[in-house]
Amino acid sequence: MAAGCWQLLSLLFILCEICSSLPVERHEKQQDDDDVKCGYQSCHATKPAMLNVHLVPHTHDDVGWLKTVDQYFYGDRNDIQHAGVQYILDSVVEQLLKNPDRRFIYVETAFFYRWWRRQSADVRQTVKRLVNQGRLEFVNGGWCMSDEAATHYSAVLDQMTMGLRFLNQTFGPCARPRVAWHIDPFGHAREHASMFAQMGYDGFFFGRVDYQDRYRRMRAKEQELLWRASDSLSPPMADLFTGILPNGYNPPEGFCWDQSCDDPPIKDDPDLEDYNVDDVVERFLNVANAQSLVYKSNHIIMTMGSDFQYENANLWYKNLDKLIRYVNARQSNGSRVNVLYSTPSCYLQELHRSNLTWALKTDDFFPYADDAHDFWTGYFSSRPALKRYERLSNSNLQTCNQLEVLGGRASTSGPFGEGDSLTLKRAMAVAQHHDAVSGTEKQHVANDYARRLADGWQRCQVVVSNSLAALSGSTAERVYCDSLNVSVCPITESSQRFSVNVFNPLARPVAWPVRLPVNGTAYSVSDADGRSVDCEVVSVSRATRDVRRNRGFAVNELLFRARAPALGFSTYSVSLLQDGPPPASVRSRAPKSIWNKYLRVTFDPETGLLSGLDNLETKQSISLTQNFYWYNASDGNNSKSKQPSGAYIFRPNSSTPFVISTTAETETIQTSVMQEVRQQFAPWASQVVRLHTDSRVLELEWTVGPIPIHDDLGKEVITRLDTDVESSGIFYTDSNGREVLQRKKDFRPTWNLKQSEPIAGNYYPINSRAFIKDDKDQLTVVTDRSQGGGSIHNGSLEIMLHRRLLYDDVRGVAEALNETSDLFPDGLVARGRLLLSLERPAIAADVHRPLAEEAVLQPLLTFTEGDLHPNTRLEFSGLQAALPPAVHLLTLSQWDDDSVLLRLEHQFQSWESKINSEPVTLDLQKLFSTLEVVGVSELNLSANQWKEEMKRFHWTSQTVEKPQKKTFKEDPSAWEVTLHPMEIRTFLLRASFR
Ligand SMILES: *[C@@H]1O[C@H](CO)[C@@H](O)[C@H](O)[C@H]1NC(C)=O
Ligand SMILES: *[C@@H]1O[C@H](CO)[C@@H](O)[C@H](O)[C@H]1NC(C)=O
Ligand SMILES: [Zn+2]
């Protein structure tokens, strides 16, 4: 009965709270906007001698997945999934106003921005007040929550910058997120942690981690750790406190009070049936105490929300208010549990105050498995065409950004009309989402991402045309050919005379193999100085004719090597000399070898397959057999587990892949500019082995699809390179296109792996490169998109190119990954390139770093019909001089009317190169040829905070660390900046045209 009396007391207490809440509200409205108390200052008090449970109300809003981003925003197509972000934000704001203790975090700026545009001045004022009081807190704050396995750092930086810029512009410093929040991505890249550290975040939280890793960490209380995310940047530059959330990102079982959940509400009227306060409180105390056993401090966090929750926020908050009240009321009876509304940053602040030391981690969180046969390694390769399109769109966007700056105001409004880079920026930002470039969305959503990129590129083409008109002085119309990879370009196919402008977005000159569809048999090509350029005409391959279908009719391809200056263009003129039948010079048998002055590639004359690769300059020689195979995708009908292969999960039925063909039909073409052996393995699998004259790189252009499924077998197609390199089970992959990590077969650096999937459990993301090496030889493969791969046998490297699957893998997407389109109803064809180099390990990075740089930012070709006006400027460089090979011009983008965002990057790791892993100093005033830099301010990596104001929590590792010898070089002067290995520096420049 004592309990009854106590309940009565607390009821009175509630009534009092309700009567006092109205004046509080009125008082608040009178508050001046200057009354700002946000961030760490706005956290609720905790109780040092108790277990403090931080309840974090949140919603996880995918920027496209089962529905498109706009369908999710409006709550359209609720027949697919009930979800409407606009209602979530409406409802949360209303509910936050009802009780000043309540908190909410919001993550995806793509949605917040959509909502904000539609709000009245009143609502905006109210929301600003909530932000300034820390009641509504932004976490992460990028445009989306990016995927970590298939993204490239350049696009991740852009999308974070865009989201954070919107928050800063709209709300000022109170909206600067202190915490990075990747609760859903399926595996975590070290480079993401490194970037977040350099963006000024104090901590990072996520939900998904390998189940074996989690169990060990729970026992060792190492679910919270210090991640040292770079081996080149001096600590603590890339150190990031990292927390693994207790329950993914869901509430503890039994405590979900969203309208989408079925858990019982708190029924606290003792006069009514089913009064359950004691039961709820008991259950909660049990959950809290159990959770505290696997974490280190007297603070724990609970994520109170999930996918698209809080559409009717009243349900959640009404029950959370009661939960807090009733659980804390037990303290007067001796309970040592204190519950509070909180946010990830308030939780983080308490961990920081606790002065504990944390386990140090230096590897990454790939691959992710949630059970013995459930490795999320399929999405590393899912939707290869979308992955390539996304990567190419990044190149186009960087070019568009650069030309917008170099062309001045005329770029966005000029002879070709109004253009903008913003549409493509937004489309690229949306495409970084963890169900976008990852390939784990429904087909109609994948189509929507691609359409956005295409629309963005249309808008950017106007910018590029205007800018090139300003820089060249020619307003002749420019034509874009986006299907050159399948030899489609109407202007080159039909014109007698045309010119090609080759724009190079890199800060050093490049030579680029140009390949244009034509119908003549002889052409003359001359460069910007009028000198004749060596060129050749070859026939269009059967594989190309098959993949282009009805989109073009060229019978030949014109080949020449174009050179373009640093951050600039060069123009080539092409004239038809002769019409007629296609050239001969095709030999049908594979030669024993093809070679240039750097490389010799040998073939097995019996099979037509590659058999060896020599570097003639360094006198290296390896055996190299390469072929194409497919794994039979598990259909789930298996005694060990019912898990099928799908968009997320890779689960082959057998560890031995089927060979597509043991022999290849071959055709050889040898010309003065390149030699190639065309290999056909099956009607749906072919490759061109290509060696350009003057190149130390071997190109493998693969074409795979439509993958046949008439046998009712899902297929995961790989290519495998088998060599005699003594790699001892070790290979290397890049992290988001930047630092390289070592991978070891059946091994994880931080726990004793029990390997249960010999293939899928050894797959890792390859964003831009992978290599194997021994003391003498390093074979590096540079890719043109993100792919998955592994080294299953010594000396072997395999890369998954394309997947066509017949079953859903039960992770929510509810579709089989079986891509078709109007043009390819029989199944999508994917084409791409692998670039191979064979070098001494000590100098390999000097080759693969610039090579990957060229693969990521490739020249843009534009075409003009007929002769150019004689006054046209044919060559231009935006730089006074090429930058040193160690330096990458990462960002050059118009920021506002009179400032420009510049990112300079040192693209070598500290141990990689004898010559390039040294600090480099550049003078910002001597960078550009047409821009005079008159002011400079340095920013954090995401450009939302001035560098000098950047102050991060300091964390202590439990590992005793040897003091590092610092080789830090200061900037010599205000204009001269020094870049250390792997350092990126971000500047806002005030610049005017010279
Ligand atoms: C952490 O250390 C600071 C300074 O040494 C001290 O003031 C504070 O009480 C410590 N906090 C805890 C939780 O031990
Ligand atoms: C943040 O936005 C404010 C205006 O809200 C602006 O004055 C400030 O310069 C911005 N900070 C940065 C780092 O861009
Ligand atoms: Zn998600």
mmCIF file of N, CA and C and ligand atoms in Angstrom, residues 168-169 172 895 939 943-946, ligand 2:
data_model
loop_
_atom_site.group_PDB
_atom_site.id
_atom_site.type_symbol
_atom_site.label_atom_id
_atom_site.label_comp_id
_atom_site.label_asym_id
_atom_site.label_seq_id
_atom_site.Cartn_x
_atom_site.Cartn_y
_atom_site.Cartn_z
ATOM 1 N N ASN A 168 25.145 26.091 -40.869
ATOM 2 C CA ASN A 168 25.801 27.282 -40.333
ATOM 3 C C ASN A 168 25.151 28.559 -40.840
ATOM 4 N N GLN A 169 24.826 28.572 -42.127
ATOM 5 C CA GLN A 169 24.217 29.787 -42.684
ATOM 6 C C GLN A 169 22.845 30.049 -42.080
ATOM 7 N N GLY A 172 23.829 29.520 -37.602
ATOM 8 C CA GLY A 172 25.047 29.943 -36.912
ATOM 9 C C GLY A 172 25.642 28.825 -36.082
ATOM 10 N N TRP A 895 32.462 29.868 -53.782
ATOM 11 C CA TRP A 895 31.805 29.754 -52.473
ATOM 12 C C TRP A 895 30.655 30.747 -52.387
ATOM 13 N N LEU A 939 40.128 27.036 -43.016
ATOM 14 C CA LEU A 939 38.953 26.428 -42.411
ATOM 15 C C LEU A 939 39.259 24.991 -41.995
ATOM 16 N N ALA A 943 34.804 22.990 -43.896
ATOM 17 C CA ALA A 943 34.600 24.414 -44.189
ATOM 18 C C ALA A 943 33.452 25.043 -43.400
ATOM 19 N N ASN A 944 33.157 24.518 -42.214
ATOM 20 C CA ASN A 944 32.105 25.145 -41.409
ATOM 21 C C ASN A 944 32.643 25.731 -40.115
ATOM 22 N N GLN A 945 33.947 25.850 -40.011
ATOM 23 C CA GLN A 945 34.534 26.463 -38.822
ATOM 24 C C GLN A 945 35.912 26.996 -39.193
ATOM 25 N N TRP A 946 36.250 28.162 -38.650
ATOM 26 C CA TRP A 946 37.589 28.698 -38.917
ATOM 27 C C TRP A 946 38.599 27.824 -38.209
HETATM 28 C C1 LIG B 2 28.821 30.670 -40.417
HETATM 29 O O1 LIG B 2 27.690 31.441 -40.742
HETATM 30 C C2 LIG B 2 27.776 32.770 -40.318
HETATM 31 C C3 LIG B 2 26.436 33.398 -40.637
HETATM 32 O O2 LIG B 2 25.432 32.622 -40.048
HETATM 33 C C4 LIG B 2 28.928 33.459 -41.006
HETATM 34 O O3 LIG B 2 29.054 34.775 -40.552
HETATM 35 C C5 LIG B 2 30.196 32.703 -40.720
HETATM 36 O O4 LIG B 2 31.264 33.222 -41.453
HETATM 37 C C6 LIG B 2 30.036 31.232 -41.098
HETATM 38 N N1 LIG B 2 31.208 30.484 -40.702
HETATM 39 C C7 LIG B 2 31.973 29.887 -41.564
HETATM 40 C C8 LIG B 2 33.131 29.148 -41.030
HETATM 41 O O5 LIG B 2 31.752 29.890 -42.745
#
